[in-house]
Amino acid sequence: MKFSITAFVLGLAVSASAAPTTSYFAGFNLGATHRSGSCKTTAQWQQEFNKLKSWSTGGKGTFNTVKLFSTNDCNALANAVPAAIATGTKLWVGVWNVDDAKFGAEKAALEAALKKYPDTSKWLKGINVGSESLYRKDITADKLAQQIYDVKGMVQVAYKAADVPVGTADTWTMWVDGANAAVVKACDVVLMNGFPYWQGATINDGLAKLKQAVWDTRKAVGYSKPFVIGETGWPTKGPNFGSAVASVENAAAYWKAAACWLQTTNYPWLWFSGFDEPNKSSTIEQNFGVALDTQPLKFSLQC
Ligand SMILES: *[C@@H]1O[C@H](CO)[C@@H](O)[C@H](O)[C@H]1NC(C)=O
């Protein structure tokens, strides 16, 4: 089946019910590969999801949500959904959207999961179509908006998961840019990525930078638009960036400031990231985990 439901038809189909929204949750972004580049199996996803839950500190520090970047790289969704169901973990599923062939393959992998696991309440928290694709200038705002309507049509209409919010994840700089208004309109939910490290901030300014990004994004997209922190975090190793210094000490301080602040809010958030990803190409990108890839935590997650 080919889904190309237009915004107009989708509007008619879903206008009877309120747009899906989201409420507080917390968790981590995870990659799909090991150090060697091999893919995580269902048993390995299950072990990792249990590990993340074991880090929970109670209340709003309950880590039961995981964001993935791709549905079909490494058969990520096919392998991770049974692990999510087994562990009571919810997935925020990333549908990679560039190029068209990749977008088609990603949608097909999502459709296969919806068919095989129709009770989405057991595993599916939400969906982002594309991750920083506007920031990288991989796509136009109008085309991304159409992709979002396309995925909404498939998930919410064809597969009747009307309560699953669909949006996109992008940097706060993209959300405050009025040129992307069509994307904001298409989204049930806005996922904001914000990295004070990449703003060259000192660790002492980290929380203030994140808060400013949240305020500015929410003001730009409208306070009634459901909002999720898609990614934030601080690297533990690698070169300095402006006044930002990568170190375990600073990553621990940023967690204490930002993750602990977020637990006083109602903003759902997904830390970047759970485990180090030594298969990535740059030192800095390899070292964003709160834990090593071998899983010991680098610092305490207590607030
Ligand atoms: C990542 O995995 C691929 C595939 O196994 C391998 O060729 C590559 O060298 C790995 N990259 C790093 C940085 O280890």
mmCIF file of C-alpha atoms in Angstrom, residues 17-266:
data_model
loop_
_atom_site.group_PDB
_atom_site.id
_atom_site.type_symbol
_atom_site.label_atom_id
_atom_site.label_comp_id
_atom_site.label_asym_id
_atom_site.label_seq_id
_atom_site.Cartn_x
_atom_site.Cartn_y
_atom_site.Cartn_z
ATOM 1 C CA SER A 17 -10.510 13.966 17.587
ATOM 2 C CA ALA A 18 -8.036 16.263 19.303
ATOM 3 C CA ALA A 19 -4.445 16.270 18.049
ATOM 4 C CA PRO A 20 -2.345 13.771 19.977
ATOM 5 C CA THR A 21 -0.252 15.250 22.735
ATOM 6 C CA THR A 22 2.339 14.020 25.189
ATOM 7 C CA SER A 23 3.005 14.231 28.907
ATOM 8 C CA TYR A 24 6.128 13.967 31.055
ATOM 9 C CA PHE A 25 8.605 11.149 30.520
ATOM 10 C CA ALA A 26 12.383 10.789 30.730
ATOM 11 C CA GLY A 27 14.949 8.630 29.020
ATOM 12 C CA PHE A 28 17.859 8.392 26.650
ATOM 13 C CA ASN A 29 18.851 8.439 22.998
ATOM 14 C CA LEU A 30 20.520 5.218 21.864
ATOM 15 C CA GLY A 31 22.432 4.198 18.752
ATOM 16 C CA ALA A 32 21.873 0.839 17.088
ATOM 17 C CA THR A 33 25.438 -0.435 16.714
ATOM 18 C CA HIS A 34 28.244 -1.819 18.840
ATOM 19 C CA ARG A 35 31.904 -0.773 18.851
ATOM 20 C CA SER A 36 32.597 -3.200 15.984
ATOM 21 C CA GLY A 37 29.763 -1.736 13.913
ATOM 22 C CA SER A 38 27.644 -4.871 14.424
ATOM 23 C CA CYS A 39 23.931 -4.408 15.060
ATOM 24 C CA LYS A 40 22.182 -4.755 18.415
ATOM 25 C CA THR A 41 20.049 -7.893 18.675
ATOM 26 C CA THR A 42 16.706 -8.110 20.469
ATOM 27 C CA ALA A 43 18.430 -9.700 23.482
ATOM 28 C CA GLN A 44 20.975 -6.870 23.554
ATOM 29 C CA TRP A 45 18.302 -4.153 23.260
ATOM 30 C CA GLN A 46 16.475 -5.854 26.111
ATOM 31 C CA GLN A 47 19.581 -5.887 28.277
ATOM 32 C CA GLU A 48 20.214 -2.198 27.521
ATOM 33 C CA PHE A 49 16.619 -1.137 28.241
ATOM 34 C CA ASN A 50 16.814 -2.917 31.595
ATOM 35 C CA LYS A 51 20.142 -1.211 32.294
ATOM 36 C CA LEU A 52 18.648 2.243 31.618
ATOM 37 C CA LYS A 53 15.706 1.466 33.908
ATOM 38 C CA SER A 54 18.136 0.336 36.616
ATOM 39 C CA TRP A 55 19.659 3.837 36.579
ATOM 40 C CA SER A 56 16.313 5.353 37.601
ATOM 41 C CA THR A 57 16.494 7.578 40.658
ATOM 42 C CA GLY A 58 12.754 7.621 41.407
ATOM 43 C CA GLY A 59 9.794 9.848 40.530
ATOM 44 C CA LYS A 60 10.606 12.009 37.515
ATOM 45 C CA GLY A 61 13.968 10.291 37.325
ATOM 46 C CA THR A 62 12.359 7.117 35.939
ATOM 47 C CA PHE A 63 14.122 6.206 32.714
ATOM 48 C CA ASN A 64 11.706 4.160 30.673
ATOM 49 C CA THR A 65 11.760 5.869 27.276
ATOM 50 C CA VAL A 66 14.302 5.437 24.485
ATOM 51 C CA LYS A 67 14.688 7.455 21.293
ATOM 52 C CA LEU A 68 15.985 5.712 18.191
ATOM 53 C CA PHE A 69 17.268 7.439 15.060
ATOM 54 C CA SER A 70 16.277 4.980 12.358
ATOM 55 C CA THR A 71 13.682 2.268 11.885
ATOM 56 C CA ASN A 72 15.512 0.153 9.344
ATOM 57 C CA ASP A 73 19.264 0.650 9.908
ATOM 58 C CA CYS A 74 20.317 -2.514 11.729
ATOM 59 C CA ASN A 75 16.655 -3.635 11.647
ATOM 60 C CA ALA A 76 16.437 -1.385 14.675
ATOM 61 C CA LEU A 77 12.672 -1.367 15.043
ATOM 62 C CA ALA A 78 12.169 -5.060 14.284
ATOM 63 C CA ASN A 79 14.769 -5.903 16.918
ATOM 64 C CA ALA A 80 13.920 -3.251 19.519
ATOM 65 C CA VAL A 81 10.105 -3.442 19.688
ATOM 66 C CA PRO A 82 9.945 -6.928 21.276
ATOM 67 C CA ALA A 83 12.640 -5.796 23.746
ATOM 68 C CA ALA A 84 10.605 -2.678 24.566
ATOM 69 C CA ILE A 85 7.450 -4.720 25.147
ATOM 70 C CA ALA A 86 9.323 -7.213 27.330
ATOM 71 C CA THR A 87 10.842 -4.500 29.533
ATOM 72 C CA GLY A 88 7.985 -1.990 29.680
ATOM 73 C CA THR A 89 10.053 0.553 27.777
ATOM 74 C CA LYS A 90 8.467 3.010 25.327
ATOM 75 C CA LEU A 91 10.131 3.954 22.070
ATOM 76 C CA TRP A 92 10.310 7.374 20.502
ATOM 77 C CA VAL A 93 10.876 6.230 16.947
ATOM 78 C CA GLY A 94 12.995 8.192 14.493
ATOM 79 C CA VAL A 95 12.056 7.888 10.823
ATOM 80 C CA TRP A 96 15.126 9.007 8.844
ATOM 81 C CA ASN A 97 13.831 11.141 6.006
ATOM 82 C CA VAL A 98 16.637 11.804 3.523
ATOM 83 C CA ASP A 99 16.792 10.811 0.665
ATOM 84 C CA ASP A 100 13.445 9.698 -0.755
ATOM 85 C CA ALA A 101 14.498 6.048 -1.054
ATOM 86 C CA LYS A 102 15.672 6.023 2.558
ATOM 87 C CA PHE A 103 12.433 7.662 3.699
ATOM 88 C CA GLY A 104 10.485 4.947 1.858
ATOM 89 C CA ALA A 105 12.518 2.169 3.472
ATOM 90 C CA GLU A 106 12.119 3.755 6.910
ATOM 91 C CA LYS A 107 8.347 4.070 6.497
ATOM 92 C CA ALA A 108 8.161 0.445 5.378
ATOM 93 C CA ALA A 109 10.018 -0.695 8.514
ATOM 94 C CA LEU A 110 7.644 1.382 10.654
ATOM 95 C CA GLU A 111 4.646 -0.098 8.846
ATOM 96 C CA ALA A 112 5.968 -3.639 9.412
ATOM 97 C CA ALA A 113 6.211 -2.922 13.160
ATOM 98 C CA LEU A 114 2.691 -1.415 13.266
ATOM 99 C CA LYS A 115 1.365 -4.533 11.531
ATOM 100 C CA LYS A 116 3.198 -6.970 13.777
ATOM 101 C CA TYR A 117 2.593 -5.083 17.051
ATOM 102 C CA PRO A 118 -0.784 -3.359 16.575
ATOM 103 C CA ASP A 119 -1.179 -2.515 20.281
ATOM 104 C CA THR A 120 0.990 0.585 20.068
ATOM 105 C CA SER A 121 0.220 1.469 23.704
ATOM 106 C CA LYS A 122 2.707 -1.291 24.602
ATOM 107 C CA TRP A 123 5.710 0.209 22.835
ATOM 108 C CA LEU A 124 5.220 3.421 20.840
ATOM 109 C CA LYS A 125 5.497 6.774 22.612
ATOM 110 C CA GLY A 126 5.872 9.022 19.577
ATOM 111 C CA ILE A 127 7.577 9.551 16.249
ATOM 112 C CA ASN A 128 9.971 12.080 14.822
ATOM 113 C CA VAL A 129 10.268 12.312 11.061
ATOM 114 C CA GLY A 130 13.852 13.402 10.486
ATOM 115 C CA SER A 131 16.528 14.432 12.958
ATOM 116 C CA GLU A 132 18.155 17.846 12.384
ATOM 117 C CA SER A 133 17.351 17.572 8.668
ATOM 118 C CA LEU A 134 16.492 21.291 8.534
ATOM 119 C CA TYR A 135 19.698 22.183 10.387
ATOM 120 C CA ARG A 136 21.782 20.230 7.875
ATOM 121 C CA LYS A 137 19.776 21.796 5.006
ATOM 122 C CA ASP A 138 18.991 18.267 3.818
ATOM 123 C CA ILE A 139 15.394 19.214 3.036
ATOM 124 C CA THR A 140 13.027 22.150 2.572
ATOM 125 C CA ALA A 141 10.459 23.035 5.215
ATOM 126 C CA ASP A 142 7.587 22.301 2.798
ATOM 127 C CA LYS A 143 8.898 18.862 1.896
ATOM 128 C CA LEU A 144 9.518 17.946 5.540
ATOM 129 C CA ALA A 145 5.980 19.080 6.395
ATOM 130 C CA GLN A 146 4.614 16.785 3.661
ATOM 131 C CA GLN A 147 6.643 13.867 5.033
ATOM 132 C CA ILE A 148 5.204 14.506 8.500
ATOM 133 C CA TYR A 149 1.628 14.500 7.082
ATOM 134 C CA ASP A 150 2.513 11.340 5.176
ATOM 135 C CA VAL A 151 3.655 9.495 8.328
ATOM 136 C CA LYS A 152 0.664 10.833 10.278
ATOM 137 C CA GLY A 153 -1.616 9.434 7.596
ATOM 138 C CA MET A 154 -0.020 6.027 7.845
ATOM 139 C CA VAL A 155 0.178 5.829 11.650
ATOM 140 C CA GLN A 156 -2.887 7.734 12.802
ATOM 141 C CA VAL A 157 -5.355 6.983 10.003
ATOM 142 C CA ALA A 158 -4.378 3.773 8.212
ATOM 143 C CA TYR A 159 -3.159 2.018 11.377
ATOM 144 C CA LYS A 160 -5.589 3.871 13.656
ATOM 145 C CA ALA A 161 -2.971 4.843 16.238
ATOM 146 C CA ALA A 162 -4.656 8.242 16.518
ATOM 147 C CA ASP A 163 -3.062 9.025 19.884
ATOM 148 C CA VAL A 164 0.571 8.665 18.735
ATOM 149 C CA PRO A 165 2.104 12.122 18.280
ATOM 150 C CA VAL A 166 4.201 12.712 15.166
ATOM 151 C CA GLY A 167 6.678 15.565 14.736
ATOM 152 C CA THR A 168 10.312 16.193 13.933
ATOM 153 C CA ALA A 169 13.475 16.706 15.970
ATOM 154 C CA ASP A 170 15.633 19.700 15.187
ATOM 155 C CA THR A 171 17.925 22.265 16.770
ATOM 156 C CA TRP A 172 16.359 25.170 18.659
ATOM 157 C CA THR A 173 17.823 27.468 15.995
ATOM 158 C CA MET A 174 15.535 25.845 13.409
ATOM 159 C CA TRP A 175 12.430 26.145 15.623
ATOM 160 C CA VAL A 176 12.869 29.872 16.164
ATOM 161 C CA ASP A 177 13.255 30.428 12.395
ATOM 162 C CA GLY A 178 9.938 31.616 10.919
ATOM 163 C CA ALA A 179 10.939 30.069 7.575
ATOM 164 C CA ASN A 180 10.043 26.693 9.114
ATOM 165 C CA ALA A 181 6.452 27.589 10.034
ATOM 166 C CA ALA A 182 5.010 24.886 7.739
ATOM 167 C CA VAL A 183 6.906 22.270 9.743
ATOM 168 C CA VAL A 184 5.643 23.616 13.067
ATOM 169 C CA LYS A 185 2.097 23.480 11.703
ATOM 170 C CA ALA A 186 2.496 19.876 10.528
ATOM 171 C CA CYS A 187 3.902 18.672 13.885
ATOM 172 C CA ASP A 188 1.749 17.334 16.718
ATOM 173 C CA VAL A 189 4.865 17.739 18.833
ATOM 174 C CA VAL A 190 8.115 19.705 18.567
ATOM 175 C CA LEU A 191 11.322 17.943 19.639
ATOM 176 C CA MET A 192 14.022 20.469 20.439
ATOM 177 C CA ASN A 193 17.696 19.556 20.418
ATOM 178 C CA GLY A 194 19.896 21.896 22.422
ATOM 179 C CA PHE A 195 23.595 21.518 23.216
ATOM 180 C CA PRO A 196 25.235 24.343 25.181
ATOM 181 C CA TYR A 197 28.532 22.576 24.402
ATOM 182 C CA TRP A 198 27.967 23.264 20.678
ATOM 183 C CA GLN A 199 27.142 26.867 21.562
ATOM 184 C CA GLY A 200 30.646 27.150 23.005
ATOM 185 C CA ALA A 201 29.252 27.808 26.486
ATOM 186 C CA THR A 202 31.192 27.463 29.714
ATOM 187 C CA ILE A 203 29.833 24.717 31.924
ATOM 188 C CA ASN A 204 28.574 27.376 34.335
ATOM 189 C CA ASP A 205 26.407 28.842 31.554
ATOM 190 C CA GLY A 206 25.124 25.430 30.401
ATOM 191 C CA LEU A 207 21.754 25.418 32.138
ATOM 192 C CA ALA A 208 21.042 29.066 31.290
ATOM 193 C CA LYS A 209 21.689 28.307 27.595
ATOM 194 C CA LEU A 210 19.347 25.322 27.666
ATOM 195 C CA LYS A 211 16.613 27.304 29.410
ATOM 196 C CA GLN A 212 16.945 30.144 26.895
ATOM 197 C CA ALA A 213 16.629 27.631 24.024
ATOM 198 C CA VAL A 214 13.476 26.194 25.634
ATOM 199 C CA TRP A 215 11.913 29.622 26.225
ATOM 200 C CA ASP A 216 12.755 30.859 22.723
ATOM 201 C CA THR A 217 11.506 27.678 21.037
ATOM 202 C CA ARG A 218 8.250 27.601 22.969
ATOM 203 C CA LYS A 219 7.611 31.263 22.269
ATOM 204 C CA ALA A 220 8.253 30.705 18.543
ATOM 205 C CA VAL A 221 6.190 27.523 18.091
ATOM 206 C CA GLY A 222 3.372 28.575 20.421
ATOM 207 C CA TYR A 223 2.913 27.664 24.058
ATOM 208 C CA SER A 224 0.085 25.247 23.256
ATOM 209 C CA LYS A 225 2.312 23.110 20.975
ATOM 210 C CA PRO A 226 3.377 19.893 22.745
ATOM 211 C CA PHE A 227 7.103 20.103 23.424
ATOM 212 C CA VAL A 228 9.822 17.518 24.098
ATOM 213 C CA ILE A 229 13.570 17.908 24.668
ATOM 214 C CA GLY A 230 14.737 15.547 21.906
ATOM 215 C CA GLU A 231 18.427 15.731 22.766
ATOM 216 C CA THR A 232 20.632 17.474 25.266
ATOM 217 C CA GLY A 233 23.871 16.380 26.911
ATOM 218 C CA TRP A 234 27.560 17.135 27.329
ATOM 219 C CA PRO A 235 30.579 15.167 25.987
ATOM 220 C CA THR A 236 33.150 13.640 28.315
ATOM 221 C CA LYS A 237 36.117 13.564 25.932
ATOM 222 C CA GLY A 238 37.319 15.432 22.851
ATOM 223 C CA PRO A 239 38.425 18.911 21.821
ATOM 224 C CA ASN A 240 37.162 22.099 23.428
ATOM 225 C CA PHE A 241 34.534 24.071 21.496
ATOM 226 C CA GLY A 242 34.853 27.782 22.206
ATOM 227 C CA SER A 243 34.599 28.032 25.986
ATOM 228 C CA ALA A 244 33.041 24.553 26.234
ATOM 229 C CA VAL A 245 35.292 21.882 27.708
ATOM 230 C CA ALA A 246 34.583 18.178 27.250
ATOM 231 C CA SER A 247 35.232 16.276 30.476
ATOM 232 C CA VAL A 248 33.580 13.790 32.808
ATOM 233 C CA GLU A 249 33.481 16.485 35.484
ATOM 234 C CA ASN A 250 31.593 18.879 33.170
ATOM 235 C CA ALA A 251 29.231 16.194 31.885
ATOM 236 C CA ALA A 252 28.394 15.343 35.503
ATOM 237 C CA ALA A 253 27.859 19.037 36.277
ATOM 238 C CA TYR A 254 25.604 19.462 33.228
ATOM 239 C CA TRP A 255 23.513 16.456 34.277
ATOM 240 C CA LYS A 256 23.187 17.893 37.778
ATOM 241 C CA ALA A 257 22.131 21.259 36.342
ATOM 242 C CA ALA A 258 20.038 20.298 33.313
ATOM 243 C CA ALA A 259 18.663 16.774 33.930
ATOM 244 C CA CYS A 260 17.872 17.712 37.518
ATOM 245 C CA TRP A 261 16.176 20.956 36.442
ATOM 246 C CA LEU A 262 14.125 19.073 33.845
ATOM 247 C CA GLN A 263 12.878 16.809 36.637
ATOM 248 C CA THR A 264 11.315 19.878 38.254
ATOM 249 C CA THR A 265 9.408 20.696 35.029
ATOM 250 C CA ASN A 266 6.737 18.954 32.973
#
